């Protein structure tokens, strides 16, 4: 029923349903509505409660930014870099190859070959200059 004008990261500007944008990013809509005195209008009333809580609004905005930062897609040299094992396997499946699987296997094999970690047992004491790491 109501549309909001959205400028995407690519610079493209489109009009999207406020209901959809409000589900994915209610904090930004609440801030925009508060700054432009829109919270008394019919479609904007649902964001009034979010906008009136200043400290909570700031915290929610920071959480939204952090979520976007942590879940962003990272590319290096034109290749998508996975953030965990599941994402690596998904990239391999999407590309129809197994490059990330091979890379993980190589890394784990080299960790063993270079004897990077030494298991001292349950009550083992680390040598001088080292500290115990709980795993």
PDB file of C-alpha atoms in Angstrom:
ATOM      1  CA  UNK A   1       0.000   0.000   0.000  1.00  0.00           C
ATOM      2  CA  UNK A   2       2.867   2.380   0.806  1.00  0.00           C
ATOM      3  CA  UNK A   3       6.171   2.441  -1.013  1.00  0.00           C
ATOM      4  CA  UNK A   4       9.495   3.862   0.105  1.00  0.00           C
ATOM      5  CA  UNK A   5      12.270   5.096  -2.132  1.00  0.00           C
ATOM      6  CA  UNK A   6      15.394   2.977  -1.646  1.00  0.00           C
ATOM      7  CA  UNK A   7      18.871   3.762  -2.913  1.00  0.00           C
ATOM      8  CA  UNK A   8      20.842   0.520  -3.150  1.00  0.00           C
ATOM      9  CA  UNK A   9      24.607   0.105  -2.758  1.00  0.00           C
ATOM     10  CA  UNK A  10      24.931  -0.069  -6.543  1.00  0.00           C
ATOM     11  CA  UNK A  11      23.438   3.440  -6.831  1.00  0.00           C
ATOM     12  CA  UNK A  12      20.175   2.151  -8.287  1.00  0.00           C
ATOM     13  CA  UNK A  13      17.048   3.857  -6.916  1.00  0.00           C
ATOM     14  CA  UNK A  14      13.782   1.906  -6.727  1.00  0.00           C
ATOM     15  CA  UNK A  15      10.468   2.113  -4.923  1.00  0.00           C
ATOM     16  CA  UNK A  16       9.850  -0.884  -2.666  1.00  0.00           C
ATOM     17  CA  UNK A  17       6.845  -1.795  -0.490  1.00  0.00           C
ATOM     18  CA  UNK A  18       7.302  -0.314   2.974  1.00  0.00           C
ATOM     19  CA  UNK A  19       6.032  -3.558   4.510  1.00  0.00           C
ATOM     20  CA  UNK A  20       8.938  -5.556   3.037  1.00  0.00           C
ATOM     21  CA  UNK A  21      11.607  -2.963   3.865  1.00  0.00           C
ATOM     22  CA  UNK A  22      10.136  -2.608   7.357  1.00  0.00           C
ATOM     23  CA  UNK A  23      10.527  -6.343   8.004  1.00  0.00           C
ATOM     24  CA  UNK A  24      14.172  -6.389   6.974  1.00  0.00           C
ATOM     25  CA  UNK A  25      15.229  -2.991   8.368  1.00  0.00           C
ATOM     26  CA  UNK A  26      12.687  -1.391  10.738  1.00  0.00           C
ATOM     27  CA  UNK A  27      15.338   0.717  12.480  1.00  0.00           C
ATOM     28  CA  UNK A  28      16.226   2.706   9.372  1.00  0.00           C
ATOM     29  CA  UNK A  29      12.555   3.340   8.631  1.00  0.00           C
ATOM     30  CA  UNK A  30      11.960   4.456  12.231  1.00  0.00           C
ATOM     31  CA  UNK A  31      14.900   6.874  12.103  1.00  0.00           C
ATOM     32  CA  UNK A  32      13.772   8.253   8.745  1.00  0.00           C
ATOM     33  CA  UNK A  33      10.194   8.609   9.957  1.00  0.00           C
ATOM     34  CA  UNK A  34      11.284  10.399  13.131  1.00  0.00           C
ATOM     35  CA  UNK A  35      13.637  12.771  11.308  1.00  0.00           C
ATOM     36  CA  UNK A  36      10.944  13.700   8.755  1.00  0.00           C
ATOM     37  CA  UNK A  37       7.972  13.878  11.179  1.00  0.00           C
ATOM     38  CA  UNK A  38       6.184  10.969   9.494  1.00  0.00           C
ATOM     39  CA  UNK A  39       5.436   8.860  12.568  1.00  0.00           C
ATOM     40  CA  UNK A  40       1.903  10.291  12.981  1.00  0.00           C
ATOM     41  CA  UNK A  41       0.860   9.219   9.481  1.00  0.00           C
ATOM     42  CA  UNK A  42      -1.100   6.002   9.077  1.00  0.00           C
ATOM     43  CA  UNK A  43       1.550   3.764   7.507  1.00  0.00           C
ATOM     44  CA  UNK A  44       4.323   4.985   9.807  1.00  0.00           C
ATOM     45  CA  UNK A  45       2.639   4.553  13.208  1.00  0.00           C
ATOM     46  CA  UNK A  46       4.051   1.059  13.671  1.00  0.00           C
ATOM     47  CA  UNK A  47       7.574   2.516  13.809  1.00  0.00           C
ATOM     48  CA  UNK A  48       6.732   5.146  16.451  1.00  0.00           C
ATOM     49  CA  UNK A  49       7.550   2.855  19.373  1.00  0.00           C
ATOM     50  CA  UNK A  50      10.968   1.981  17.939  1.00  0.00           C
ATOM     51  CA  UNK A  51      11.780   5.628  17.192  1.00  0.00           C
ATOM     52  CA  UNK A  52      10.738   6.917  20.632  1.00  0.00           C
ATOM     53  CA  UNK A  53      13.257   4.755  22.443  1.00  0.00           C
ATOM     54  CA  UNK A  54      16.452   6.607  21.607  1.00  0.00           C
ATOM     55  CA  UNK A  55      18.929   4.362  23.451  1.00  0.00           C
ATOM     56  CA  UNK A  56      17.290   1.208  22.142  1.00  0.00           C
ATOM     57  CA  UNK A  57      17.186   2.694  18.654  1.00  0.00           C
ATOM     58  CA  UNK A  58      20.908   3.384  18.693  1.00  0.00           C
ATOM     59  CA  UNK A  59      21.628  -0.125  19.960  1.00  0.00           C
ATOM     60  CA  UNK A  60      19.363  -1.690  17.318  1.00  0.00           C
ATOM     61  CA  UNK A  61      21.023   0.388  14.597  1.00  0.00           C
ATOM     62  CA  UNK A  62      24.449  -0.776  15.736  1.00  0.00           C
ATOM     63  CA  UNK A  63      23.272  -4.395  15.809  1.00  0.00           C
ATOM     64  CA  UNK A  64      21.862  -4.055  12.289  1.00  0.00           C
ATOM     65  CA  UNK A  65      25.186  -2.653  11.049  1.00  0.00           C
ATOM     66  CA  UNK A  66      27.118  -5.407  12.809  1.00  0.00           C
ATOM     67  CA  UNK A  67      24.840  -8.093  11.359  1.00  0.00           C
ATOM     68  CA  UNK A  68      25.323  -6.660   7.870  1.00  0.00           C
ATOM     69  CA  UNK A  69      29.094  -6.469   8.401  1.00  0.00           C
ATOM     70  CA  UNK A  70      29.414 -10.026   9.683  1.00  0.00           C
ATOM     71  CA  UNK A  71      27.212 -11.532   6.993  1.00  0.00           C
ATOM     72  CA  UNK A  72      28.536  -9.650   4.002  1.00  0.00           C
ATOM     73  CA  UNK A  73      29.916 -11.489   1.000  1.00  0.00           C
ATOM     74  CA  UNK A  74      33.664 -10.983   0.694  1.00  0.00           C
ATOM     75  CA  UNK A  75      35.557 -11.188  -2.602  1.00  0.00           C
ATOM     76  CA  UNK A  76      39.322 -11.253  -2.978  1.00  0.00           C
ATOM     77  CA  UNK A  77      40.844 -11.125  -6.433  1.00  0.00           C
ATOM     78  CA  UNK A  78      37.383 -11.760  -7.886  1.00  0.00           C
ATOM     79  CA  UNK A  79      36.780 -14.956  -5.913  1.00  0.00           C
ATOM     80  CA  UNK A  80      34.200 -15.267  -3.134  1.00  0.00           C
ATOM     81  CA  UNK A  81      35.859 -16.044   0.209  1.00  0.00           C
ATOM     82  CA  UNK A  82      33.831 -18.243   2.595  1.00  0.00           C
ATOM     83  CA  UNK A  83      33.439 -17.318   6.258  1.00  0.00           C
ATOM     84  CA  UNK A  84      33.000 -20.908   7.481  1.00  0.00           C
ATOM     85  CA  UNK A  85      33.095 -24.522   6.349  1.00  0.00           C
ATOM     86  CA  UNK A  86      29.411 -24.692   5.379  1.00  0.00           C
ATOM     87  CA  UNK A  87      29.734 -21.624   3.184  1.00  0.00           C
ATOM     88  CA  UNK A  88      32.855 -23.081   1.551  1.00  0.00           C
ATOM     89  CA  UNK A  89      30.991 -26.259   0.662  1.00  0.00           C
ATOM     90  CA  UNK A  90      28.056 -24.206  -0.677  1.00  0.00           C
ATOM     91  CA  UNK A  91      30.418 -22.195  -2.901  1.00  0.00           C
ATOM     92  CA  UNK A  92      31.981 -25.418  -4.200  1.00  0.00           C
ATOM     93  CA  UNK A  93      28.545 -26.849  -4.986  1.00  0.00           C
ATOM     94  CA  UNK A  94      27.419 -23.639  -6.711  1.00  0.00           C
ATOM     95  CA  UNK A  95      30.600 -23.533  -8.815  1.00  0.00           C
ATOM     96  CA  UNK A  96      30.536 -27.249  -9.600  1.00  0.00           C
ATOM     97  CA  UNK A  97      34.063 -27.849  -8.293  1.00  0.00           C
ATOM     98  CA  UNK A  98      35.827 -28.701  -5.020  1.00  0.00           C
ATOM     99  CA  UNK A  99      38.552 -26.061  -4.727  1.00  0.00           C
ATOM    100  CA  UNK A 100      37.617 -24.942  -1.200  1.00  0.00           C
ATOM    101  CA  UNK A 101      37.370 -28.547   0.020  1.00  0.00           C
ATOM    102  CA  UNK A 102      40.857 -29.223  -1.359  1.00  0.00           C
ATOM    103  CA  UNK A 103      42.184 -26.035   0.240  1.00  0.00           C
ATOM    104  CA  UNK A 104      40.799 -27.039   3.652  1.00  0.00           C
ATOM    105  CA  UNK A 105      42.259 -30.540   3.351  1.00  0.00           C
ATOM    106  CA  UNK A 106      45.661 -29.120   2.382  1.00  0.00           C
ATOM    107  CA  UNK A 107      45.643 -26.705   5.306  1.00  0.00           C
ATOM    108  CA  UNK A 108      44.731 -29.386   7.844  1.00  0.00           C
ATOM    109  CA  UNK A 109      47.313 -31.775   6.404  1.00  0.00           C
ATOM    110  CA  UNK A 110      50.030 -29.098   6.651  1.00  0.00           C
ATOM    111  CA  UNK A 111      49.081 -28.328  10.248  1.00  0.00           C
ATOM    112  CA  UNK A 112      49.724 -32.006  11.033  1.00  0.00           C
ATOM    113  CA  UNK A 113      52.923 -32.165   8.937  1.00  0.00           C
ATOM    114  CA  UNK A 114      54.443 -29.110  10.614  1.00  0.00           C
ATOM    115  CA  UNK A 115      53.455 -30.384  14.074  1.00  0.00           C
ATOM    116  CA  UNK A 116      51.865 -27.043  14.841  1.00  0.00           C
ATOM    117  CA  UNK A 117      50.065 -28.312  17.934  1.00  0.00           C
ATOM    118  CA  UNK A 118      51.267 -30.733  20.567  1.00  0.00           C
ATOM    119  CA  UNK A 119      48.726 -32.569  22.691  1.00  0.00           C
ATOM    120  CA  UNK A 120      50.159 -32.840  26.209  1.00  0.00           C
ATOM    121  CA  UNK A 121      47.250 -34.850  27.532  1.00  0.00           C
ATOM    122  CA  UNK A 122      44.599 -34.032  30.096  1.00  0.00           C
ATOM    123  CA  UNK A 123      46.839 -32.760  32.889  1.00  0.00           C
ATOM    124  CA  UNK A 124      49.924 -31.919  30.865  1.00  0.00           C
ATOM    125  CA  UNK A 125      51.926 -28.848  31.814  1.00  0.00           C
ATOM    126  CA  UNK A 126      53.086 -26.482  29.067  1.00  0.00           C
ATOM    127  CA  UNK A 127      56.828 -25.869  28.671  1.00  0.00           C
ATOM    128  CA  UNK A 128      58.294 -22.625  30.074  1.00  0.00           C
ATOM    129  CA  UNK A 129      57.273 -19.605  28.014  1.00  0.00           C
ATOM    130  CA  UNK A 130      54.004 -21.220  26.839  1.00  0.00           C
ATOM    131  CA  UNK A 131      50.541 -21.155  28.288  1.00  0.00           C
ATOM    132  CA  UNK A 132      47.724 -23.675  28.369  1.00  0.00           C
ATOM    133  CA  UNK A 133      44.949 -23.207  25.811  1.00  0.00           C
ATOM    134  CA  UNK A 134      41.578 -24.809  26.502  1.00  0.00           C
ATOM    135  CA  UNK A 135      39.961 -26.329  23.443  1.00  0.00           C
TER     136      UNK A 135
END
